mmCIF file of C-alpha atoms in Angstrom:
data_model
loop_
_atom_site.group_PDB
_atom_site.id
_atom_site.type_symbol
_atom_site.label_atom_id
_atom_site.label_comp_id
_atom_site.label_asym_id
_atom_site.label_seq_id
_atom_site.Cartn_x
_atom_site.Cartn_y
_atom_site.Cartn_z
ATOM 1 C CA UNK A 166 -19.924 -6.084 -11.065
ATOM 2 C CA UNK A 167 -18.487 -9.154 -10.045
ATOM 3 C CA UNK A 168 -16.621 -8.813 -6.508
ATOM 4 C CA UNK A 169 -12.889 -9.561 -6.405
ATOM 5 C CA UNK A 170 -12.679 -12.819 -3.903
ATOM 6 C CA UNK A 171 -9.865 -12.191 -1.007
ATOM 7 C CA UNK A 172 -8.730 -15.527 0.718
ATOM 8 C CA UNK A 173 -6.924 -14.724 4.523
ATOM 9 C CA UNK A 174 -4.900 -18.373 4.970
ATOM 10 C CA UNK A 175 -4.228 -18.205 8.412
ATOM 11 C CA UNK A 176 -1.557 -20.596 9.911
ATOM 12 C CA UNK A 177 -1.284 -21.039 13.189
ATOM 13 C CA UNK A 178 -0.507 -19.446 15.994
ATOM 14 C CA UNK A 179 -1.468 -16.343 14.072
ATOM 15 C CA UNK A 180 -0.967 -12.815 14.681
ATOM 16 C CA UNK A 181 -4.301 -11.453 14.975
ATOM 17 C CA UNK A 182 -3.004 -8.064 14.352
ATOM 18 C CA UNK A 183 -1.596 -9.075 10.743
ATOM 19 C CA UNK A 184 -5.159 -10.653 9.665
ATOM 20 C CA UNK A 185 -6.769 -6.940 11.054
ATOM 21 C CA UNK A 186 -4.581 -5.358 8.311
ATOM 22 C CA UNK A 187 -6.228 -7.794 5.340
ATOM 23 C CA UNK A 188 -9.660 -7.436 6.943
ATOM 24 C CA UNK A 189 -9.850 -4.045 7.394
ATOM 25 C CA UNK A 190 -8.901 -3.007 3.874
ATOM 26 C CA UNK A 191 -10.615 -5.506 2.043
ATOM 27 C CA UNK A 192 -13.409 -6.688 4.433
ATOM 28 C CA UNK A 193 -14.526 -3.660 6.061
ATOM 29 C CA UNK A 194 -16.583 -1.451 3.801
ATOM 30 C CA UNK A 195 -17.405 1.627 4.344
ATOM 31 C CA UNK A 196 -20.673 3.361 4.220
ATOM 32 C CA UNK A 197 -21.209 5.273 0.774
ATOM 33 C CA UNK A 198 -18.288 2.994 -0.926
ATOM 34 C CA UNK A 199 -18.681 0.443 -3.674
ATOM 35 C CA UNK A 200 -18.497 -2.557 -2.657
ATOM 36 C CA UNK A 201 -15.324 -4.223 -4.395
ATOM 37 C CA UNK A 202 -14.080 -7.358 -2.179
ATOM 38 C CA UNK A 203 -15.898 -10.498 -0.730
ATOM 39 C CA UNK A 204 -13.382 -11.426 2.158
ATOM 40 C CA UNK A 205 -13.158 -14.891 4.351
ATOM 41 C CA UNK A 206 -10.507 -17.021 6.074
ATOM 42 C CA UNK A 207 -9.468 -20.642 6.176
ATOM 43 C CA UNK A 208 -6.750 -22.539 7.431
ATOM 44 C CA UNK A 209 -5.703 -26.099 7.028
ATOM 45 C CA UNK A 210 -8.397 -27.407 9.549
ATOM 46 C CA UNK A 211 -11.408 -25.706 10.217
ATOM 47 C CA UNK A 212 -12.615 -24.838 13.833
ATOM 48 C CA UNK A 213 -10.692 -22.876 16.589
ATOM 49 C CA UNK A 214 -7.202 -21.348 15.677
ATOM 50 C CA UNK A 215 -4.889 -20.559 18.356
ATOM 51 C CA UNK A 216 -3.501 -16.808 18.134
ATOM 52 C CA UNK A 217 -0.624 -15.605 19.209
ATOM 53 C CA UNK A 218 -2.083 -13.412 21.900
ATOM 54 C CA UNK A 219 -4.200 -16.340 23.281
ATOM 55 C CA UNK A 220 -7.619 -16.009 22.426
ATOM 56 C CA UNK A 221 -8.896 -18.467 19.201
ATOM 57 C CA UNK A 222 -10.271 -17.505 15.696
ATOM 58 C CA UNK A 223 -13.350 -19.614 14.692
ATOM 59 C CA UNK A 224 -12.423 -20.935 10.866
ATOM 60 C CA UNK A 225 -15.396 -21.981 9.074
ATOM 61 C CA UNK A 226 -13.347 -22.747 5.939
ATOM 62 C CA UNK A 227 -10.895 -25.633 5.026
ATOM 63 C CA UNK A 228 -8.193 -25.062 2.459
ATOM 64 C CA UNK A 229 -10.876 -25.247 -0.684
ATOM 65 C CA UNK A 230 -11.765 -21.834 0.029
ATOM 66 C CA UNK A 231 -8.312 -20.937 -1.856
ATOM 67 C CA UNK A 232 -9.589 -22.663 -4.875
ATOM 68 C CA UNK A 233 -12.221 -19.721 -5.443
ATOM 69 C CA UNK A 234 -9.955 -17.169 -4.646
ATOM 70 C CA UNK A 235 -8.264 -14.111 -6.683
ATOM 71 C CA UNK A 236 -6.254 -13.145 -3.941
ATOM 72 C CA UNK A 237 -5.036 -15.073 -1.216
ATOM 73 C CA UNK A 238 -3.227 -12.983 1.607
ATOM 74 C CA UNK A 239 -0.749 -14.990 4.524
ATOM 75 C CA UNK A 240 -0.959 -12.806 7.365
ATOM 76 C CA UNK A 241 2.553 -13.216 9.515
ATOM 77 C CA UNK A 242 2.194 -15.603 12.816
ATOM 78 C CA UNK A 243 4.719 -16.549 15.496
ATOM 79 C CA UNK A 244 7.460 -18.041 15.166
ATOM 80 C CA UNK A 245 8.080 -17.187 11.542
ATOM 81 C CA UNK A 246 9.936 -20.284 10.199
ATOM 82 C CA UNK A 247 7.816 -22.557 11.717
ATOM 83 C CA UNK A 248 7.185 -26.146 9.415
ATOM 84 C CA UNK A 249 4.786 -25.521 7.141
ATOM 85 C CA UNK A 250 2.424 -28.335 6.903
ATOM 86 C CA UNK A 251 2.301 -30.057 3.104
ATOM 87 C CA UNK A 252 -1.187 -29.719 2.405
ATOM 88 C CA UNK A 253 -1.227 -25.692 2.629
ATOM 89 C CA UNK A 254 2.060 -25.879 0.652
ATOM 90 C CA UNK A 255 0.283 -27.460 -1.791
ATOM 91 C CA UNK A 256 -2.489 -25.563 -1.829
ATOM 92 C CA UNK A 257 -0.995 -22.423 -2.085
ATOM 93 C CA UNK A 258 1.040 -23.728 -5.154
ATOM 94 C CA UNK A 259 -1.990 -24.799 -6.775
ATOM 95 C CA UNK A 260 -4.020 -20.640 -6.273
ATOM 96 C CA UNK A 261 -0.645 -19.511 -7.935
ATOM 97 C CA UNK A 262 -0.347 -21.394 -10.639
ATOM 98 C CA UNK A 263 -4.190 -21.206 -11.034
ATOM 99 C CA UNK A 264 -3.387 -17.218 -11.570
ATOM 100 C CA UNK A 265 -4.431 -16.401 -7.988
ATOM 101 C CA UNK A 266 -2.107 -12.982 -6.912
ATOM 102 C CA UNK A 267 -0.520 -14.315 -3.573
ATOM 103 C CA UNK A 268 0.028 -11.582 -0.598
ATOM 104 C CA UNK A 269 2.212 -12.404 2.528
ATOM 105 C CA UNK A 270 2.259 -9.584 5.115
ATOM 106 C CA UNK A 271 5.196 -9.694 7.866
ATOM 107 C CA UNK A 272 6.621 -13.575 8.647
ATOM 108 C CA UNK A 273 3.577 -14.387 5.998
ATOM 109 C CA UNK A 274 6.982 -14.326 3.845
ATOM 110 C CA UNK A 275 8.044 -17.419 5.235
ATOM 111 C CA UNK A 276 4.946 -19.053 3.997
ATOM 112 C CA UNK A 277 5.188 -18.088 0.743
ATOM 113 C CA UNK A 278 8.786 -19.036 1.008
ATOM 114 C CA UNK A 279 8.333 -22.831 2.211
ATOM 115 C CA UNK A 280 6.282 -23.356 -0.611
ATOM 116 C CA UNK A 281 9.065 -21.507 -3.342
ATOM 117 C CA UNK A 282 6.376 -18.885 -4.526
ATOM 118 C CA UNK A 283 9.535 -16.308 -3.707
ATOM 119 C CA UNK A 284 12.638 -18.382 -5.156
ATOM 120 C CA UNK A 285 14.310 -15.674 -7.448
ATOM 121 C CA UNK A 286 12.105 -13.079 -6.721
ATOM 122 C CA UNK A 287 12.549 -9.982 -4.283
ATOM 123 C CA UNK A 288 10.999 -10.133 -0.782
ATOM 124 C CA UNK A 289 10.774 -8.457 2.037
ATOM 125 C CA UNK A 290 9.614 -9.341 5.751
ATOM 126 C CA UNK A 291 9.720 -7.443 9.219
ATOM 127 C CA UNK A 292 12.798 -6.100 9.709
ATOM 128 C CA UNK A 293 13.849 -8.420 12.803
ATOM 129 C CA UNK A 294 13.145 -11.483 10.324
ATOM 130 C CA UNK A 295 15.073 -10.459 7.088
ATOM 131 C CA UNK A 296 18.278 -11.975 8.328
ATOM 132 C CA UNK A 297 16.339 -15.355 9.081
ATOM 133 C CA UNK A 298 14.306 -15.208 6.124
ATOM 134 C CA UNK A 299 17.878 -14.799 3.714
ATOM 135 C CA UNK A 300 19.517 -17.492 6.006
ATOM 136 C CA UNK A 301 16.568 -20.436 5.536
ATOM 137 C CA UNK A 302 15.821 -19.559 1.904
ATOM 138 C CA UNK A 303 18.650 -18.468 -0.377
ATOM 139 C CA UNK A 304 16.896 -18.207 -3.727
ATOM 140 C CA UNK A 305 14.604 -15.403 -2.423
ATOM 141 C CA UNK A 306 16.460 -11.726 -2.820
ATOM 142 C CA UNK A 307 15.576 -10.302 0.784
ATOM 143 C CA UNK A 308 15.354 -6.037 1.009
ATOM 144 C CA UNK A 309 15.443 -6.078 4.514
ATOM 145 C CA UNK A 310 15.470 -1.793 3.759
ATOM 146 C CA UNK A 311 11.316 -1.521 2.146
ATOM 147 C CA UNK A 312 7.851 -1.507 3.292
ATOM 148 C CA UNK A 313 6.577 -3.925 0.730
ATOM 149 C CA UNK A 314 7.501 -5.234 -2.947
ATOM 150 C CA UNK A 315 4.729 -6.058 -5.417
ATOM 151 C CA UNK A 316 5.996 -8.184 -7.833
ATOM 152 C CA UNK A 317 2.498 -8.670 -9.560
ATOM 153 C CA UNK A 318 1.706 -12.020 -8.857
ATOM 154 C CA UNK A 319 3.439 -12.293 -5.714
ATOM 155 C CA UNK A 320 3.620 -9.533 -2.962
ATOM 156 C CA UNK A 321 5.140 -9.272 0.366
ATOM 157 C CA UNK A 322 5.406 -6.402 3.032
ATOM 158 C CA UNK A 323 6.948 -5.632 6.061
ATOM 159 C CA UNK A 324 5.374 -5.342 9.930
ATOM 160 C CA UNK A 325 1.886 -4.544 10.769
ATOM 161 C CA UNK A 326 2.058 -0.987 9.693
ATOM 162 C CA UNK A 327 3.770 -1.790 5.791
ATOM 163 C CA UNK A 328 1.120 -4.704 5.698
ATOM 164 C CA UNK A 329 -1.594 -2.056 5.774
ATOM 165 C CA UNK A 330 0.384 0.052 3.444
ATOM 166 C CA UNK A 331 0.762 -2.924 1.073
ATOM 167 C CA UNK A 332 -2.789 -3.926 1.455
ATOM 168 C CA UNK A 333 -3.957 -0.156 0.650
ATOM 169 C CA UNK A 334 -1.414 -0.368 -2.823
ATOM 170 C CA UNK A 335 -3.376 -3.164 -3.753
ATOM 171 C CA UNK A 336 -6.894 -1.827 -3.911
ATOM 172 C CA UNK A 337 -5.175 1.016 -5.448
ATOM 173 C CA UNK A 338 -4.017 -0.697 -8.281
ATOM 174 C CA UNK A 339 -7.140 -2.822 -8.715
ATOM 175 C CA UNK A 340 -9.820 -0.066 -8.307
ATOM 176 C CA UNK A 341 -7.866 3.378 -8.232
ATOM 177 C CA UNK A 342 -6.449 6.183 -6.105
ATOM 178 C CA UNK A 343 -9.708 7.747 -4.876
ATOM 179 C CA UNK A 344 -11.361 4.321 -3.661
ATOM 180 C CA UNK A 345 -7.900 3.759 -1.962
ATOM 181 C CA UNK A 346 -8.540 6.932 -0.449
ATOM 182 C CA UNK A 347 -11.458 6.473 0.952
ATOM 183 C CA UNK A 348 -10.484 3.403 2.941
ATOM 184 C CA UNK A 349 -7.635 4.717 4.105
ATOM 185 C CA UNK A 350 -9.973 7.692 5.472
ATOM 186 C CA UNK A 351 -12.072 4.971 7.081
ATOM 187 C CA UNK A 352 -9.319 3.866 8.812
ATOM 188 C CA UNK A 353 -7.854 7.123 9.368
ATOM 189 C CA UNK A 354 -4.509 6.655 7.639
ATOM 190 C CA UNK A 355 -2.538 8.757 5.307
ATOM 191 C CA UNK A 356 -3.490 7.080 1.753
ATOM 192 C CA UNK A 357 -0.045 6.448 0.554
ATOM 193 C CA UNK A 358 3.162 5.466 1.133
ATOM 194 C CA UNK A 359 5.522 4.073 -1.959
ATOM 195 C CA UNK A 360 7.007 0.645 -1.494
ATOM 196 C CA UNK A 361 10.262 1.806 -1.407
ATOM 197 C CA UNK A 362 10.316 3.786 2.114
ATOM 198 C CA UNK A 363 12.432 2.836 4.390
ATOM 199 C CA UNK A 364 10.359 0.098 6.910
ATOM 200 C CA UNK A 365 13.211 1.075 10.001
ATOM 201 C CA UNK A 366 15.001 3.901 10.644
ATOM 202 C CA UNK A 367 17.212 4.325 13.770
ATOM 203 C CA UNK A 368 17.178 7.719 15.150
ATOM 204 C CA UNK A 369 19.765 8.791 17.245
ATOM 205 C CA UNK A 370 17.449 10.753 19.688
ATOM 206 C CA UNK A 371 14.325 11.511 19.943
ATOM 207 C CA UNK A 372 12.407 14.149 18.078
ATOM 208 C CA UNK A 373 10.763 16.787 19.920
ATOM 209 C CA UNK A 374 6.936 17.541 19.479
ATOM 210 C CA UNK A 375 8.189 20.900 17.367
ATOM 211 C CA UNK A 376 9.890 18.837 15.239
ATOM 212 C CA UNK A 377 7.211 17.146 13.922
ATOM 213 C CA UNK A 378 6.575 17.671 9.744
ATOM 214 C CA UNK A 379 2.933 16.851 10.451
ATOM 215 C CA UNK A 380 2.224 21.100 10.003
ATOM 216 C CA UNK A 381 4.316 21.114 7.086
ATOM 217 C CA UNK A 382 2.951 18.566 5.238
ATOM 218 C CA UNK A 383 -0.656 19.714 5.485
ATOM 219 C CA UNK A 384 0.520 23.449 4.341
ATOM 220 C CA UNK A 385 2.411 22.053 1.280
ATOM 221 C CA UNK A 386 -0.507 19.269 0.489
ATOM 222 C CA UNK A 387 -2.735 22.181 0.413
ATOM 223 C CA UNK A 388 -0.444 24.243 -2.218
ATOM 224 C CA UNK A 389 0.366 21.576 -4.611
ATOM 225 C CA UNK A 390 -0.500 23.898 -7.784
ATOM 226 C CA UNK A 391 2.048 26.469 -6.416
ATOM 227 C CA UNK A 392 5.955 26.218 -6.464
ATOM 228 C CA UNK A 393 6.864 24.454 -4.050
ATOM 229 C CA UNK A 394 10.655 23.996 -3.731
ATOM 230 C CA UNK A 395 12.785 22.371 -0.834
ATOM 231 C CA UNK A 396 14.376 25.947 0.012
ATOM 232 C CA UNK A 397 10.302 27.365 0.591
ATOM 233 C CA UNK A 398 9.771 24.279 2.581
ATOM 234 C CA UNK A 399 12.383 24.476 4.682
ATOM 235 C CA UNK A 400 11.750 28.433 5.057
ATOM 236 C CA UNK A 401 8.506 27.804 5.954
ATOM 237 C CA UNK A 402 9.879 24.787 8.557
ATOM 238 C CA UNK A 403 11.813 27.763 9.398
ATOM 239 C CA UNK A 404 15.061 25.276 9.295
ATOM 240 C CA UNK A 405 17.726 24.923 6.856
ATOM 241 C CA UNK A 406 17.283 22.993 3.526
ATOM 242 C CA UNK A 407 19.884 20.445 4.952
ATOM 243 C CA UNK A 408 18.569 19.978 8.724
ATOM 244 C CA UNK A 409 14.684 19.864 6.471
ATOM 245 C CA UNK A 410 16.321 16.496 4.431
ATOM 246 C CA UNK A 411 17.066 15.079 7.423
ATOM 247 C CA UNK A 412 14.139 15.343 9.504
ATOM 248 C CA UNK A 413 12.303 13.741 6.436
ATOM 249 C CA UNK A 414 14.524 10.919 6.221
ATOM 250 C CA UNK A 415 14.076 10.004 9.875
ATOM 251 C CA UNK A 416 10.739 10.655 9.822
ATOM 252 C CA UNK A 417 9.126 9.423 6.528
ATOM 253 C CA UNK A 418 12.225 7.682 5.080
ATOM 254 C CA UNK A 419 12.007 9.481 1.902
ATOM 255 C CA UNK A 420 13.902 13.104 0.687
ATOM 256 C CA UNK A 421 10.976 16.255 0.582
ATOM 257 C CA UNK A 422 11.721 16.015 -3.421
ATOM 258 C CA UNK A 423 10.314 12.275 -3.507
ATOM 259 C CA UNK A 424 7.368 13.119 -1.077
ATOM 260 C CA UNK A 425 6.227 15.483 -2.849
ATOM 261 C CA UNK A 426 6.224 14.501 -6.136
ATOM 262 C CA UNK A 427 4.341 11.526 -4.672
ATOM 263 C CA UNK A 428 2.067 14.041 -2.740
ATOM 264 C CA UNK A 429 1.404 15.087 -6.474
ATOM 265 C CA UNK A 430 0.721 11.964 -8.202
ATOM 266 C CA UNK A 431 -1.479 11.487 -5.870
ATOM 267 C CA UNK A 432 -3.487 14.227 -6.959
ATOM 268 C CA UNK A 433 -3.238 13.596 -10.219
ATOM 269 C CA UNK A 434 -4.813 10.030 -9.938
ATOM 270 C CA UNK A 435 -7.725 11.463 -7.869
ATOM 271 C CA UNK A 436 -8.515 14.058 -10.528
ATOM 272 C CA UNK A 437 -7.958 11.841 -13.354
ATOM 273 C CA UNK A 438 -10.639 9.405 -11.846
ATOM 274 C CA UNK A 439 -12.993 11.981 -10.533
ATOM 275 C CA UNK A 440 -12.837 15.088 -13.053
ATOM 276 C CA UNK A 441 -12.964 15.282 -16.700
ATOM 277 C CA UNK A 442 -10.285 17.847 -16.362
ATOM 278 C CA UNK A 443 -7.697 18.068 -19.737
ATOM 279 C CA UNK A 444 -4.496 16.148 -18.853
ATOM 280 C CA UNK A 445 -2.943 19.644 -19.436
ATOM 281 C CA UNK A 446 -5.193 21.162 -17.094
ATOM 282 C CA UNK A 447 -4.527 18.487 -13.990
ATOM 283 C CA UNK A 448 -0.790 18.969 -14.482
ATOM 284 C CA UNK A 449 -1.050 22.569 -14.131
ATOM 285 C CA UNK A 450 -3.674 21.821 -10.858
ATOM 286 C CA UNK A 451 -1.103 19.365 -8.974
ATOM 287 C CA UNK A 452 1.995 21.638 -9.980
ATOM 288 C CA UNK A 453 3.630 19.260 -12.631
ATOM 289 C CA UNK A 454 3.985 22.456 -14.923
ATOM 290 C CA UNK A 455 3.184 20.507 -18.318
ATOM 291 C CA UNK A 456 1.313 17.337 -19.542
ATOM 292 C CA UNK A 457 4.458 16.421 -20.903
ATOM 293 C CA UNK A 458 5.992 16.445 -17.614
ATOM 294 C CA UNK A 459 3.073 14.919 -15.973
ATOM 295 C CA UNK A 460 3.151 11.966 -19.044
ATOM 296 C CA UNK A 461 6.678 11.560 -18.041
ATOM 297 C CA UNK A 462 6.414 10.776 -14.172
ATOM 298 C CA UNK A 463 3.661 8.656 -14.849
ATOM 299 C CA UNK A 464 4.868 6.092 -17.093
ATOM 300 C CA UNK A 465 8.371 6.565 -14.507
ATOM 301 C CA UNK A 466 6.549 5.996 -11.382
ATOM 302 C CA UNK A 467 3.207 4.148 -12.669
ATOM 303 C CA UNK A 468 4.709 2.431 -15.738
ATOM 304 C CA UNK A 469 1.683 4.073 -17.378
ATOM 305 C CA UNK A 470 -0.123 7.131 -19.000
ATOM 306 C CA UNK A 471 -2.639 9.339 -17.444
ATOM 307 C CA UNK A 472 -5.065 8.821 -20.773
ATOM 308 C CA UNK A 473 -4.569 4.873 -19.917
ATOM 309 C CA UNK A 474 -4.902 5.287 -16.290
ATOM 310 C CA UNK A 475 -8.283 7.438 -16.786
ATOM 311 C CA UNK A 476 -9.808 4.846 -19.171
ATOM 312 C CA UNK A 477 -9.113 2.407 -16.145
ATOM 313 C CA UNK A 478 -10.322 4.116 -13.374
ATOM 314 C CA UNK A 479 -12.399 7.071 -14.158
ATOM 315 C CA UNK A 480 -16.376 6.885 -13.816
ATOM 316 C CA UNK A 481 -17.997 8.624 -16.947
ATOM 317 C CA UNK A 482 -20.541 9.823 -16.765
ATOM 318 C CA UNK A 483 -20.737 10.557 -12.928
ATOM 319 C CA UNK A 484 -18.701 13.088 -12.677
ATOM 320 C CA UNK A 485 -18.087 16.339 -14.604
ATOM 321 C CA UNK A 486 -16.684 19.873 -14.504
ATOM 322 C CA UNK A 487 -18.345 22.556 -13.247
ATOM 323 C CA UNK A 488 -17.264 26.248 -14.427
ATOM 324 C CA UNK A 489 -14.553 26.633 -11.828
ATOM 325 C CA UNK A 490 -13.328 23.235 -12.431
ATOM 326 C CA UNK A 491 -14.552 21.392 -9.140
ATOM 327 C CA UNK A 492 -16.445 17.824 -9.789
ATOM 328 C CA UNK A 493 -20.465 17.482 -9.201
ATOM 329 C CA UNK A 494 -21.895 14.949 -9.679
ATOM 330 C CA UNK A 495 -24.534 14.796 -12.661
#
């Protein structure tokens, strides 16, 4: 299978720390995982790139390199709205409209914004920036609220953190949950977090190490095909069902409804790649009830159906099910 070709334009002085998110996901390959990515940088000129935390990165590659390229990912660098020279503007026009998907993670934005890939479409940068980013560019709809928008084509994300989240969404959606997954585990990162989260959320005072919904979450990711409703949550949090909503908004930016639901989408993608379990059968296992229900928050959250999404991702023929439903491999 041919590899998907990942382009890291760096522009200096870059943020070595934004590049680590691109690298890792789709240049680091762990053992026993398909390879799916060939990964490189350029930059304008090749040869030593200053950084922003003074050390240089040796570029071997000169703005061609974007002319091969299926994706090409602007990692942020310092200060964001620095000029950006004409020849990478130009060059990053010509991988769009060549059908190259263009990534920007943090002040990346600004990048992709100098050279009008984001005129009339949502973006998002890190939150210190979105104010900037409105003020020099106008035509681009800032959230300054999410961790990353994909707009298909184009996609931008946050800080460091939502540029690893929105670098993880992307091998999701080009090779599926469970290879997702497995990076993530590489990296030692929870697999998944939606777009939408709030990146910043001020918190009034500190949480205390009890408060932490680290214990919960493992107890309720482990009982997905039971009912699991915010009242036994918060019972088993042993806090109210209102003081439970708003530890989860400070903590994950999202309410314990839309976690969990995600929690089980999750699992459905995983067993819909990895099982030939009945559609009916994987709703029932991730506690969707019905495969009319799960049908229904697919195409909602996925724009999709699991029968489409299987035919996309899942391996026949490697995988089957055994007598008590669990996957071996044949």
């Amino acid at each position: 299978m041919e590899r998907h070709r990942v382009v890291a334009l760096l522009t200096p002085p870059q943020s070595p720390f934004e590049l680590a998110c691109a690298s890792e996901v789709f240049g680091a390959v762990p053992q026993d995982v398909p390879a799916h990515y060939d990964f490189r940088i350029c930059a304008e000129h090749p040869g030593p790139l200053p950084t922003t935390v003074g050390y240089a990165v040796l570029v071997d590659a000169g703005l061609d390199a974007l002319q091969e390229a299926d994706t090409v990912v602007v990692p942020g660098r310092q200060p964001p709205d620095a000029a950006v020279p004409p020849s990478v503007v130009e060059a990053l026009r010509a991988a769009h409209e060549r059908g190259a998907r263009v990534v920007a993670i943090c002040t990346g934005a600004f990048v992709l914004a100098a050279a009008g890939l984001l005129d009339g479409r949502r973006a998002t940068t890190h939150w210190r920036h979105t104010a900037r980013l409105a003020a020099a560019f106008p035509e681009v709809q800032v959230d300054p609220d999410v961790l990353y928008v994909d707009d298909g084509d184009v996609a931008t994300s946050a800080g460091t953190g939502a540029g690893i989240d929105l670098c993880l969404h992307l091998a999701r959606s080009d090779h599926g949950a469970a290879y997702a997954a497995e990076i993530a585990r590489n990296m030692v990162l929870p697999p998944h977090r939606e777009g939408s989260q709030l990146q910043y959320v001020a918190r009034p005072t500190p949480a205390r190490a009890d408060e932490s919904l680290a214990p919960l979450l493992e107890w309720a990711t482990s009982r997905l095909d039971t009912r699991l409703t915010v009242d036994r949550l918060a019972r088993r949090a042993g806090l109210s069902s209102r003081t439970l909503a708003r530890q989860f908004t400070e903590q994950l930016g999202t309410s314990p409804g839309q976690w969990l639901l995600g929690r089980r989408l999750d699992a459905a993608r995983a067993l819909l790649e990895e099982t030939d379990l009945p559609v009916d059968a994987i709703a029932t296992r991730v506690g969707l009830a019905s495969a009319v229900n799960l049908r229904r928050r697919f195409r909602a959250h996925l724009g999709t159906t699991p029968g489409a999404y299987r035919r996309t991702f899942g391996e026949p023929g490697r995988l089957t099910t055994g007598s008590r439903g669990t996957s071996r491999r044949r």
